[in-house]
XYZ file of C-alpha atoms in Angstrom:
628
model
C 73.135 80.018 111.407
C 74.447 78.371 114.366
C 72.403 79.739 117.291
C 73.141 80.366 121.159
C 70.867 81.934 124.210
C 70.216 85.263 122.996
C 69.974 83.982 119.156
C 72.059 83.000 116.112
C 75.724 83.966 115.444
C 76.316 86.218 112.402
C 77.610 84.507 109.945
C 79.828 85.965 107.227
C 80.205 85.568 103.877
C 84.373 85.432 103.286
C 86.601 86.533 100.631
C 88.026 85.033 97.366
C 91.310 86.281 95.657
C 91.263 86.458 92.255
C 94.557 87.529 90.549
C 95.082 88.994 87.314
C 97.513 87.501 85.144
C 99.190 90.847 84.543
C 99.763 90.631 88.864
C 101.943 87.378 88.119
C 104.110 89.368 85.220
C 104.754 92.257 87.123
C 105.598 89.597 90.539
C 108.216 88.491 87.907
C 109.857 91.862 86.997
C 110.200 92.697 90.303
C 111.758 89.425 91.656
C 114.136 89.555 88.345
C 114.892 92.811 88.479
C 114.544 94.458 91.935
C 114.178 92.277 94.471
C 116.378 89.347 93.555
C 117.249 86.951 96.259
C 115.800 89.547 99.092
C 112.832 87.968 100.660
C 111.581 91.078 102.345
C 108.385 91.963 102.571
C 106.329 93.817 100.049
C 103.682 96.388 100.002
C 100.797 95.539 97.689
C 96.968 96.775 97.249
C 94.293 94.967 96.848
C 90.509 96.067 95.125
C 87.085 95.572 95.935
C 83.854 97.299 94.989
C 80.098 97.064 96.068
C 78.689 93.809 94.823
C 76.541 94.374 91.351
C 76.897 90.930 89.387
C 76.222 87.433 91.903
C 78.848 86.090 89.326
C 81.317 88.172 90.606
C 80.802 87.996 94.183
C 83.112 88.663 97.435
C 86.032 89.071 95.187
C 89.381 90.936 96.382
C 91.204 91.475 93.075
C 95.455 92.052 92.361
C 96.127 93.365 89.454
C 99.204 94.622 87.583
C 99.260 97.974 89.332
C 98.837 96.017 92.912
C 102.820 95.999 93.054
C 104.827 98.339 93.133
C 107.661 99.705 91.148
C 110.224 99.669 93.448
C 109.804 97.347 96.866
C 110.112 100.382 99.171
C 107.109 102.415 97.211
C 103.600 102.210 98.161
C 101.615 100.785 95.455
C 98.747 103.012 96.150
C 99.088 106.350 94.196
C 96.861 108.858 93.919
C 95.899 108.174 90.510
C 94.411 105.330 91.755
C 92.198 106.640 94.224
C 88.528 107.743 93.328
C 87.669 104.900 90.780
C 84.471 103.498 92.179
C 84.875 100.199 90.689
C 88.097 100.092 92.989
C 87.755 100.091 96.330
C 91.773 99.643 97.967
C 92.947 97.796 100.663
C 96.638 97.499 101.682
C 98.187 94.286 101.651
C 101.808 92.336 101.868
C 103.345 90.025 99.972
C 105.690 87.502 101.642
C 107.603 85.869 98.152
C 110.312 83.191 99.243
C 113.006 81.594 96.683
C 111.975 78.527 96.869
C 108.944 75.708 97.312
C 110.125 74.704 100.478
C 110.539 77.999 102.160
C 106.843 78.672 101.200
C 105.445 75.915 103.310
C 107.759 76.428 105.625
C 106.152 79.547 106.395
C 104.677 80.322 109.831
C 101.240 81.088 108.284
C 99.813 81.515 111.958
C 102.406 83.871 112.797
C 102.112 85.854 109.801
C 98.422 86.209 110.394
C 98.568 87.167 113.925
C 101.293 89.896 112.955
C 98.491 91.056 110.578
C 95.625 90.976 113.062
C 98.009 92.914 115.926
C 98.093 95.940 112.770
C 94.378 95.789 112.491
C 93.668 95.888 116.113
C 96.351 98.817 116.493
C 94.982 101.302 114.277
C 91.579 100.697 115.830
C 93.255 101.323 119.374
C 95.051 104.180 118.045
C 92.008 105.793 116.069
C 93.816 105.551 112.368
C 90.937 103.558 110.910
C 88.945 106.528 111.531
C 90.864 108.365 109.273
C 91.572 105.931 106.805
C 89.033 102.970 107.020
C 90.473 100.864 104.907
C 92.913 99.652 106.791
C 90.475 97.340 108.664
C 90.360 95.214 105.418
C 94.324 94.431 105.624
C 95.408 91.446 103.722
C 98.466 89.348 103.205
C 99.412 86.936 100.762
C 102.485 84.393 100.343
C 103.903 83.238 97.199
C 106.525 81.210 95.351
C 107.150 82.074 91.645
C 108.683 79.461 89.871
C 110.069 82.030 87.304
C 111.726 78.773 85.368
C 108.435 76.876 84.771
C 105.884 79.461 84.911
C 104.700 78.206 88.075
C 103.080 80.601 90.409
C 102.451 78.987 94.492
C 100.061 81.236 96.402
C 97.728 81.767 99.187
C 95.956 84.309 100.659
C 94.528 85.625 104.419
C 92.158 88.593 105.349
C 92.551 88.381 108.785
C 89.666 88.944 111.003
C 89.292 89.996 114.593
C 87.799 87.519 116.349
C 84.779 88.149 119.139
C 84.494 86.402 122.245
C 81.364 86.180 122.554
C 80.120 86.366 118.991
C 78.675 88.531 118.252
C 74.647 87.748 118.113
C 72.332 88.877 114.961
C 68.814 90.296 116.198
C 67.689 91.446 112.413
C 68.340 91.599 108.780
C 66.586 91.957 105.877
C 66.748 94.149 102.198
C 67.488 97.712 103.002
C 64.056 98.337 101.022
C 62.243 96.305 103.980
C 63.763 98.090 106.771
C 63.489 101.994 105.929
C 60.470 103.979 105.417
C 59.733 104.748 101.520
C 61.131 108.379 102.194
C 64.090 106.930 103.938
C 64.598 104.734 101.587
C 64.170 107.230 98.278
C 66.725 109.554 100.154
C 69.066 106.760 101.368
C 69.133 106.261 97.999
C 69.944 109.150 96.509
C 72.849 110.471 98.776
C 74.636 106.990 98.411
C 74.357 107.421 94.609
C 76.160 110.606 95.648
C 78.770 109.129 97.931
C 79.486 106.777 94.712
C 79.330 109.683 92.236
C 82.649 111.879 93.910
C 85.915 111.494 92.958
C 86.425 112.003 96.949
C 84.315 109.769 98.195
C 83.820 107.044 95.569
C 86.258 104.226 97.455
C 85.623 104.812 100.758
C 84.843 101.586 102.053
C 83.165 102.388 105.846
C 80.828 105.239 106.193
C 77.703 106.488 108.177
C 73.916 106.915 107.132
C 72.527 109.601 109.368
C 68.809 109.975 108.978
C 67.066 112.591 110.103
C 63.608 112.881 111.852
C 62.519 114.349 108.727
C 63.353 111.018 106.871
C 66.183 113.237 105.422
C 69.568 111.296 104.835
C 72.853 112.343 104.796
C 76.354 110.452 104.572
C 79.632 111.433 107.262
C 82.840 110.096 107.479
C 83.610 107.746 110.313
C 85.500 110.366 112.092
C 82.136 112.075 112.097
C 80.099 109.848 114.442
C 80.105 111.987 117.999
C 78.697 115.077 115.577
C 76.103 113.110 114.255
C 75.118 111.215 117.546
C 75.056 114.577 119.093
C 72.261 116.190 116.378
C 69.730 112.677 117.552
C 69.877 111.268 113.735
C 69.842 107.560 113.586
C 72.757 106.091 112.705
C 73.397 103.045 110.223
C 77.038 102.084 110.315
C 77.483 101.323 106.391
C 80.082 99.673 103.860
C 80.565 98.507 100.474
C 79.685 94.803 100.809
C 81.548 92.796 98.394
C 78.932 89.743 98.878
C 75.674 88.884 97.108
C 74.193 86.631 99.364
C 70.513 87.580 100.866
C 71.493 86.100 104.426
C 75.152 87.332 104.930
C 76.907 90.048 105.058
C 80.388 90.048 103.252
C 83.704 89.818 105.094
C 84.409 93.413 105.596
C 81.743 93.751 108.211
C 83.652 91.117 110.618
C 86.226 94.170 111.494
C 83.649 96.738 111.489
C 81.697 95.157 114.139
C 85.342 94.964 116.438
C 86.429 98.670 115.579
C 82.459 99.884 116.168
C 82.759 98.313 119.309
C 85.780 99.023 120.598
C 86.123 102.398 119.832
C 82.832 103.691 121.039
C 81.847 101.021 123.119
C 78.739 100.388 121.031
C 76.243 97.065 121.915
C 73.896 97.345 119.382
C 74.738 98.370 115.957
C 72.767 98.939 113.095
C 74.671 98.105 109.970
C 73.897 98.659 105.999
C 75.663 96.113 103.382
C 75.784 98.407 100.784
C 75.470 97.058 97.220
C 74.765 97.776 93.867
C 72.571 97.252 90.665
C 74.419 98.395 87.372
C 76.497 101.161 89.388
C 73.835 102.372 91.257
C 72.322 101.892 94.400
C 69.798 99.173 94.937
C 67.942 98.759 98.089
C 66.223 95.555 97.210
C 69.638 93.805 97.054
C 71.273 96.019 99.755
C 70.947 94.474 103.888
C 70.066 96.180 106.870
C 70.946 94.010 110.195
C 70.693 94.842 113.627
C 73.774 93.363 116.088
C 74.284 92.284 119.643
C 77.977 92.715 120.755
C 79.395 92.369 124.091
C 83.009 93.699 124.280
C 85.200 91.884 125.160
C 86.928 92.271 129.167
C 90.353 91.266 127.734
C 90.406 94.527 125.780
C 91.060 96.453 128.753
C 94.587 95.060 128.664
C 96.585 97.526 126.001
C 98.905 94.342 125.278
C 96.174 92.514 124.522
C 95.541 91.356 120.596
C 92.090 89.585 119.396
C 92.811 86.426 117.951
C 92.110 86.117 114.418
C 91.194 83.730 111.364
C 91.265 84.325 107.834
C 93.584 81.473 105.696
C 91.760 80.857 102.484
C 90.113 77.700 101.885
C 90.863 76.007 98.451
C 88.250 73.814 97.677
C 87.260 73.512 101.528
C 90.955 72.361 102.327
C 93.574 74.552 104.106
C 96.002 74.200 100.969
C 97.706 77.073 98.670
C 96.569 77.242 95.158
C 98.861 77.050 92.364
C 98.570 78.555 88.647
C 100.383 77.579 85.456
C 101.032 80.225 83.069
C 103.042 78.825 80.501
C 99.870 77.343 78.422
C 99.094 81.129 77.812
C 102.350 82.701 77.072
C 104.156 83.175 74.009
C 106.858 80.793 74.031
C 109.670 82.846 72.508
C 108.541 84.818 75.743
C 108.861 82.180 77.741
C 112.699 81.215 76.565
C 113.665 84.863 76.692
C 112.851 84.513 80.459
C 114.323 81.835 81.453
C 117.217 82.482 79.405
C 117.242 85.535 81.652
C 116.568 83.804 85.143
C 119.714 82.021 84.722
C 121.460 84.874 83.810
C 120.319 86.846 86.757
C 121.028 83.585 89.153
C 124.419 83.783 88.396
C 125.072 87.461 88.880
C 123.135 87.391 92.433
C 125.071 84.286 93.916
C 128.361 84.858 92.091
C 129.010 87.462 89.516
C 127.569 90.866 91.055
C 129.566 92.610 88.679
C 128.018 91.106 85.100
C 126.596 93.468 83.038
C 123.827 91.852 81.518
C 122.947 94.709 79.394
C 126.195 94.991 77.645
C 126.662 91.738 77.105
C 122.493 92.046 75.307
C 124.071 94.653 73.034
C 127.011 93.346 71.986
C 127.356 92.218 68.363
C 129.714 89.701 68.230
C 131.539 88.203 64.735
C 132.421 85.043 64.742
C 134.859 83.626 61.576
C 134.170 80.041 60.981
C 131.525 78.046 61.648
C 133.116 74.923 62.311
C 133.594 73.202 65.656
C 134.846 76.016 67.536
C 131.813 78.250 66.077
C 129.499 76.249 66.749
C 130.320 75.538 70.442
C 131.230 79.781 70.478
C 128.313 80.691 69.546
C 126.139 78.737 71.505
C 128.053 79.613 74.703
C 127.793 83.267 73.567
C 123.465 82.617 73.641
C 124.164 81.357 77.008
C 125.834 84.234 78.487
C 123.375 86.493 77.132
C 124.783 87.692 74.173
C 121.603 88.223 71.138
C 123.414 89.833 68.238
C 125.710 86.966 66.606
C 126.981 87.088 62.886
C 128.550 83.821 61.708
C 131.170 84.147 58.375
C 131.947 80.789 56.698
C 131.973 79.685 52.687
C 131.799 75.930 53.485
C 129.037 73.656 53.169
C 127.867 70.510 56.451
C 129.830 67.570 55.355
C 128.614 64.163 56.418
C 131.132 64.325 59.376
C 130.315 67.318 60.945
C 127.203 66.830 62.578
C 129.354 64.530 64.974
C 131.931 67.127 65.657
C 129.685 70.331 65.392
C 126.884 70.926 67.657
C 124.421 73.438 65.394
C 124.302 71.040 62.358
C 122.484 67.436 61.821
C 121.637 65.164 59.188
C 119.565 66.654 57.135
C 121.951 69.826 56.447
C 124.218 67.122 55.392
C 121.864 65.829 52.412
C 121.646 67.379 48.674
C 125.500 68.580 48.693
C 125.366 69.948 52.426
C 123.774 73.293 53.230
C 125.943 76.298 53.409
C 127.090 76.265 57.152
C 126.977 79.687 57.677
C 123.264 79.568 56.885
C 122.343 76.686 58.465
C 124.054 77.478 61.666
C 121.625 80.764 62.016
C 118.911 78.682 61.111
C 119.731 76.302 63.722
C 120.701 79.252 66.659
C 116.628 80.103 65.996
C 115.427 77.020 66.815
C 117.587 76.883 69.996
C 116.435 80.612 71.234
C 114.241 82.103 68.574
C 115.186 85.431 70.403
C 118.822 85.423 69.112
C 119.621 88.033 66.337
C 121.685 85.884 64.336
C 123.026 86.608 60.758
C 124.611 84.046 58.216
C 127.291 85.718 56.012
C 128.839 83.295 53.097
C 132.281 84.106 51.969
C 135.738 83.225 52.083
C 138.464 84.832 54.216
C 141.128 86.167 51.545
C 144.528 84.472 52.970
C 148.372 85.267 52.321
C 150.261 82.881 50.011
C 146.920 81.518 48.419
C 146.911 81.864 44.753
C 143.975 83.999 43.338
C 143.589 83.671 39.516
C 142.949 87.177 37.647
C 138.989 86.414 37.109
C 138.713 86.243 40.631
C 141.071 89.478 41.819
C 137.709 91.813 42.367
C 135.805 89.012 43.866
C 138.613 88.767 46.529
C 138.893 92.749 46.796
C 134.858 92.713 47.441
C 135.507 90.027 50.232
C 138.491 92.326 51.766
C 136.247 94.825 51.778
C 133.371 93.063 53.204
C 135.158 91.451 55.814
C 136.524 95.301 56.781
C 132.828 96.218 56.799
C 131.884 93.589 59.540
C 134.614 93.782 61.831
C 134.086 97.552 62.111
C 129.919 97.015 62.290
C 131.070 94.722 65.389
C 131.875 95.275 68.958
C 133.922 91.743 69.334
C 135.621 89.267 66.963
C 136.157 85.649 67.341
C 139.020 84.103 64.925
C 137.526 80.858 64.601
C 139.413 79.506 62.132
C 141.472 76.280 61.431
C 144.108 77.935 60.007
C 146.850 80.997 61.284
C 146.843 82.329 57.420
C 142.934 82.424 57.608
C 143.576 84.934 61.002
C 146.009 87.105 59.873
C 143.648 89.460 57.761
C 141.277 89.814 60.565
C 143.699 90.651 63.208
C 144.774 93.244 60.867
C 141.050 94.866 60.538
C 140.411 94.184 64.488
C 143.980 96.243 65.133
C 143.161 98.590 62.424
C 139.778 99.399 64.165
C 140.318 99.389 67.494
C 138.345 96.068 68.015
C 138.559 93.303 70.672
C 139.973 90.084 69.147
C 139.266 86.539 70.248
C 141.578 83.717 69.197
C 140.980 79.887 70.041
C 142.455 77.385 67.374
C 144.866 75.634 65.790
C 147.958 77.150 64.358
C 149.545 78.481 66.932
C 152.531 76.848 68.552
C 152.312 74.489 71.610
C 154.670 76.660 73.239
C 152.091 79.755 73.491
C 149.109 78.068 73.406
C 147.777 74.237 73.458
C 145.542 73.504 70.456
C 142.042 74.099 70.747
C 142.520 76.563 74.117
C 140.719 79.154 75.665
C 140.062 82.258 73.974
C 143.232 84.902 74.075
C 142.504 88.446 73.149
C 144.016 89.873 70.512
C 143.971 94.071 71.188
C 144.101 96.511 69.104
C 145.128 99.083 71.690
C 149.036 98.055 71.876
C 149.393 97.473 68.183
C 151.009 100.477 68.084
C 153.060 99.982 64.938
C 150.081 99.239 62.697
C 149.297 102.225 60.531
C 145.668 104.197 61.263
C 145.409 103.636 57.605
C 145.964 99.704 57.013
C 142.955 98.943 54.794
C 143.296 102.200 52.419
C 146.963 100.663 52.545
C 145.963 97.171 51.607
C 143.753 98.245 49.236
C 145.936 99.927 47.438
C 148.407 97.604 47.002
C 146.290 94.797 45.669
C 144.626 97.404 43.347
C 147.663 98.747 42.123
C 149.750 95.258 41.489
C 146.623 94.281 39.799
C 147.822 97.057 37.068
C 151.657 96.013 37.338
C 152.539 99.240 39.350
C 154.304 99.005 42.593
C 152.058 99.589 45.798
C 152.918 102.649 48.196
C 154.215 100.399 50.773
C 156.704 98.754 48.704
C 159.072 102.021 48.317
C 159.178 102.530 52.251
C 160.933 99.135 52.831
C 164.423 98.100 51.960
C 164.008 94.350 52.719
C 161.179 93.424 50.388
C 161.360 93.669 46.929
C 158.640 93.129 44.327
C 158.441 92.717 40.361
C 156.915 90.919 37.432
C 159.473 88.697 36.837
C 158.726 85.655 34.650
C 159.120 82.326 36.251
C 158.924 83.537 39.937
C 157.693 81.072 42.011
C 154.404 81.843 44.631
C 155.716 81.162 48.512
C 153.283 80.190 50.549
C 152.154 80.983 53.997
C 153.798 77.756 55.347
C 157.136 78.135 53.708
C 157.242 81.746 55.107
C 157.007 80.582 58.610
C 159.061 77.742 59.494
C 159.177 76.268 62.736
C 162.248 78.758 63.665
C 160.066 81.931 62.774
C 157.488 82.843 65.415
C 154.361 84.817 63.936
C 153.174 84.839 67.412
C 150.097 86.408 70.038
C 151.730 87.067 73.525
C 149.037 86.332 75.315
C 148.347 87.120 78.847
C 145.950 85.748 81.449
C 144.574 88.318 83.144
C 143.431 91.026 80.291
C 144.017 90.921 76.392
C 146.496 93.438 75.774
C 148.546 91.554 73.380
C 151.429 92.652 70.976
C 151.219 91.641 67.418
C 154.797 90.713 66.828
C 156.751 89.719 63.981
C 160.060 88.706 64.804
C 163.076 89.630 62.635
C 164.301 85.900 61.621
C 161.152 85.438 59.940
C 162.870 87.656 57.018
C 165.119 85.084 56.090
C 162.738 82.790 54.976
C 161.098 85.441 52.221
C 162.584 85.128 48.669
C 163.798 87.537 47.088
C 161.369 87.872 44.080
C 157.642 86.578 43.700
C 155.220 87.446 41.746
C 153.386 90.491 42.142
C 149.655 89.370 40.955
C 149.387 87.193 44.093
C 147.074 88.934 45.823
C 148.243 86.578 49.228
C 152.026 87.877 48.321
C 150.931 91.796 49.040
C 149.142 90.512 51.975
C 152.354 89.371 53.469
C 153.803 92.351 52.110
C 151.904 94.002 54.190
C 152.552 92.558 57.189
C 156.425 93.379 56.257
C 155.786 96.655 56.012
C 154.068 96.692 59.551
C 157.228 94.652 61.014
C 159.656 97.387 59.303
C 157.573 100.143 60.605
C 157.731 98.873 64.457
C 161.070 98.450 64.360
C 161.853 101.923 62.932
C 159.690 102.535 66.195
C-alpha cells in the first residue's frame, strides 16, 4: 500500500467480467432481430454475490437473462430478484456495427457519463433506496455475427477521492468484534442472506448494540440507528477474497458514505462467505479516514472517475471466438440469416423473411437452370426445395451445372435429382431438400401400352406435388415438357415460374428471367382439369371416347388404322403462337392459345397416344375460352 502523512491509501481489489456464452447468443438475437442497425444504447444487468470460493473471486457475471427482450425493457424482473447467489447491478451496453466504430469509441466520455449517474443518485438520495446503483457498469461491444467474433470491454466506474482516502485498520471480522458480537453478527447476516427480501441487497448497516446485540437496517435507516447510540459498521457483499483488500464495491461506498452524511471516519465490513454462510474469519473489518472533498459544494460538480478493465495489465478490449464451440449447421443457419437480414435493413424493408422460410418451392428439372434456381432460392432464404428430374449427371454437366461434379458422373452418372439434394446438404445442411425421380408425361410423345399406367401414376404424381407446393419453377428444356405443369399450376391456383428455352425470341430471349405463369386469370381452364385429364387417358386406354371429346366440334378422335402420331413440334409451327404474355411488373399472365394453331392439327390420330389427349386437352381449353 502506497502510503502518505496520515498513513497508507486503501487499496482496492477491482473487478473482472466474466460472460456467459449464453450472454453472446442472446447479444445476437437481439442485434438480428430487434435492434438491427440501431446503435442505441441498451439496458443490461450484471451479478455478483459475496465471495465463497478464492477461485471465483471479484467476478461481475452477464448471463443470458442480462439482456433484455426487447431494447426498451429493463432486464431486471422481479423474478430475478431475491436469489442470493445474484446480487444485480444495472449496466449498458454500447454495441456498434462495426470494428472500427468500436475503437472509435470515446471510452473516457462514456465513463464519465457513467460516473455523473453514480454521483447523481448519491446527490439526489436514490442510492439510499436502491443501493445498487452505486455499482453501475457499462460495457462496449462489436459482434461479428458473420465469424462468431465477439469484441468487448468493460468499465465499473469509480468515484474518485481527492485526497484518498487513508486506511487506519483492517483485519478478519473475527479479530475485530467481541465473541458475542461476533456470534450475533453472525447470525443476523445469515438472516439478511436467508430472505427472499433481503438476500441481494448489496449495501447495508450492522448496528450493534451495547448489549453486543446485532441487528441489520437498510441504508435509508442510518439517522434511526445513529440516534438509538448503536455502533455502526457500514457493510456490503464483497465480491473479493483477498485478506488485505477490500473488493471494488467499497470504492463508491466510501464517496456516497461521505457525501451524504458527511462522515470522516467509517467503519466498514467486507462481507463474505464460507459455503453460503457467513464466515467471520474470511470476512474484513477496516476503519477509514476520508476528507470530503471542497469541490463537492459545487452542485455542477462531478468526481472524476476510473474503471476501464485491464486485459492482461494493458488498456486493450478482449475478444472471444465462439465458432470452435458451436454446431456448425448452427453456425451456417446464421450467417445464412445475417445476410438475409443485411439486405432487408439497408435495402429491402419490405422482405418477408418468414414467408420466404416457409415456402415450398418445386422445381422441374434439374439441369442448368435448376441447379443455378435452386441455389439462388437457398440464398434468398428459401429451406423447403423439391427437385423433379428422371435423368442421370452426364460427363458434361458438371461444367454447365453448378450442384454436380465428377464423381456423380462415374458408374453410369447418378440420378440428378438425387444427387442435386445430396449436394444442396453439403452447401447448407439446413435446407429441406427432396429428390423426386420421374419423367414429365409430354404431348405428342409416344407411350407404348406397357407403360400407359406408369405414365397415369406420373400424371398423378406430378398433380400431387404441384398442389403440396406453394411455387413452381418450369425448369425445363423443352415447351412440351411445360405444358402439363402449367395446366396443374392453373388448375390449382399455384404461382408458376418459367425461365427456358422454347419460347419465342419475340416474348422472351432464351434462358431469361423468370415470368410468372398465374393461375388467377386462366379463367377458361375448367376447376376440374385433372379429373378431366384423367379421364380421357383412362378412357382411350379402353377405346371409348373421353368426355371432352363430345363438347368440341373441331377435334375429332378414333381408332383408325394407319393414323399417323403428330407431334408437339408439327402442331406448333413457327406461325402458331402457344404463348405466356408476360408482364414485368406482376405475373398475371393469360394462357393463350391462338386460333391458327388449329390448322396445323390433323384430322385423325390415334387415340392410344396418351400425348394426343394431352393436346386434346388443351383444345378443349382453347374451345372453351372462346365460347367465353
Amino acid at each position: 500500500m502506497a502510503g502518505n502523512e496520515n498513513g497508507p491509501v486503501l487499496q482496492f481489489a477491482p473487478f473482472q467480467s466474466s460472460v456467459d456464452e449464453g450472454f453472446w447468443h442472446g447479444l445476437s438475437s437481439l442485434k438480428l432481430n430487434k435492434l438491427k442497425t440501431d446503435e442505441s444504447p441498451v439496458s443490461v444487468t450484471g451479478f455478483y454475490a459475496p465471495c465463497s470460493n478464492p477461485q471465483v473471486s471479484s467476478h461481475l457475471t452477464l448471463l443470458g437473462e442480462s439482456l433484455p427482450t426487447d431494447p426498451s425493457d429493463d432486464p431486471l424482473t422481479e423474478t430475478s430478484r431475491g436469489n442470493r447467489n445474484r446480487c444485480s447491478a444495472p449496466g449498458i451496453l454500447y454495441n456498434t456495427n462495426t470494428l472500427e466504430g468500436f475503437h472509435a469509441l470515446d471510452k473516457q466520455g462514456l465513463l464519465k457519463s457513467e460516473a455523473k449517474k453514480i454521483w447523481e443518485d448519491i446527490r439526489s438520495g436514490k442510492a439510499e433506496e436502491d443501493s445498487s446503483v452505486l455499482s453501475r457498469f457499462l460495457v462496449i461491444s462489436f459482434a461479428d455475427l458473420k465469424k462468431f467474433n465477439f469484441y468487448y470491454w468493460f468499465a465499473f466506474p469509480a468515484l474518485t477521492l481527492d485526497p484518498p482516502v487513508t486506511l487506519v485498520d483492517l483485519r478478519p471480522a473475527s479479530k475485530w468484534f467481541t465473541p458475542e458480537e461476533a456470534e450475533s453478527v453472525s447470525t443476523c447476516c445469515n438472516e439478511w442472506r436467508m430472505s427472499s427480501l433481503t438476500a441481494d441487497v448489496p449495501f447495508f448497516l450492522v448496528s450493534i448494540s451495547s448489549d453486543s446485540h446485532a441487528t441489520i437496517r437498510h441504508l435509508k435507516d442510518f439517522e434511526a440507528c445513529q440516534s438509538e447510540g448503536h455502533k455502526i459498521v457500514f457493510a456490503f457483499y464483497d465480491p473479493c477474497h483477498l485478506p488485505n483488500n477490500p473488493g471494488w464495491p467499497l470504492r463508491n461506498f466510501l464517496t456516497f458514505i461521505s457525501a451524504r452524511w458527511n462522515i470522516k471516519k467509517v467503519q466498514f465490513l467486507c462481507y463474505r462467505e464460507n459455503h453460503g454462510f457467513a464466515d467471520l474469519d474470511l470476512s474484513l473489518v477496516g476503519e477509514a479516514l476520508i476528507q470530503p472533498s471542497q469541490a463537492w459544494q459545487d452542485q455542477e460538480h462531478v468526481p472524476n472517475a476510473v474503471g476501464w478493465e485491464l486485459n492482461k495489465g494493458k488498456r486493450v478490449p478482449r475478444r472471444i471466438n465462439l465458432s470452435t464451440t458451436m454446431d456448425p449447421t448452427r453456425m451456417a443457419i446464421s450467417a445464412a440469416d445475417l445476410n438475409l437480414k443485411l439486405m432487408r435493413w439497408r435495402a429491402l424493408p419490405s422482405l418477408d423473411l418468414n414467408m420466404l422460410s416457409s415456402t415450398k418451392c418445386l422445381l422441374l428439372g434439374a439441369g442448368t437452370l435448376g441447379c443455378q434456381v435452386a441455389r439462388m432460392l437457398m440464398a434468398w432464404g428459401v429451406r423447403k426445395i423439391t427437385l423433379v428430374d428422371s435423368g442421370k449427371v452426364a460427363m458434361s454437366n458438371p461444367l454447365r451445372q453448378s450442384l454436380y461434379t465428377l464423381e456423380d458422373c462415374l458408374d453410369g452418372g447418378d440420378l440428378k435429382a438425387l444427387a442435386a439434394v445430396k449436394s444442396l446438404k453439403r452447401i447448407f445442411p439446413a435446407v429441406e431438400a427432396e429428390g423426386v425421380v420421374m419423367a414429365i408425361p409430354m404431348p405428342g410423345h409416344p407411350v407404348p401400352s406397357q407403360e400407359e399406367q406408369n405414365v397415369l401414376d406420373d400424371c398423378r404424381r406430378l398433380h400431387d406435388l404441384v398442389d403440396s407446393h406453394d411455387a413452381v419453377f418450369l425448369l425445363t428444356d423443352t415447351r412440351e415438357s411445360r405444358w402439363l405443369p402449367t395446366l396443374l399450376c392453373a388448375n390449382a391456383n399455384k404461382k408458376g415460374f418459367l425461365n427456358g428455352r422454347g419460347i419465342k425470341e419475340k416474348e422472351t430471349s432464351s434462358n431469361s428471367s423468370s415470368v410468372g405463369v398465374s393461375a388467377s386469370v386462366v379463367g377458361s381452364i375448367p376447376t376440374n382439369v385433372e379429373s378431366v385429364l384423367m379421364q380421357n387417358i383412362e378412357s382411350q386406354s379402353d377405346g371409348k371416347s373421353g368426355p371432352c371429346t363430345s363438347d368440341t366440334n373441331v377435334l375429332k378422335t378414333g381408332t383408325q388404322s394407319g393414323s399417323t402420331p403428330v407431334s408437339f413440334a408439327d402442331m406448333f409451327k413457327e406461325d402458331t403462337s402457344f404463348s405466356v404474355a408476360m408482364q414485368s411488373q406482376n405475373f398475371a399472365s393469360p394462357l393463350v392459345v391462338e386460333p391458327n394453331v388449329m390448322r396445323n392439327f390433323p384430322k385423325h390420330w390415334s387415340v392410344k397416344l396418351i400425348g394426343i389427349k394431352l393436346c386434346d386437352m388443351m383444345i378443349i381449353t382453347w374451345h372453351i375460352r372462346m365460347q367465353v
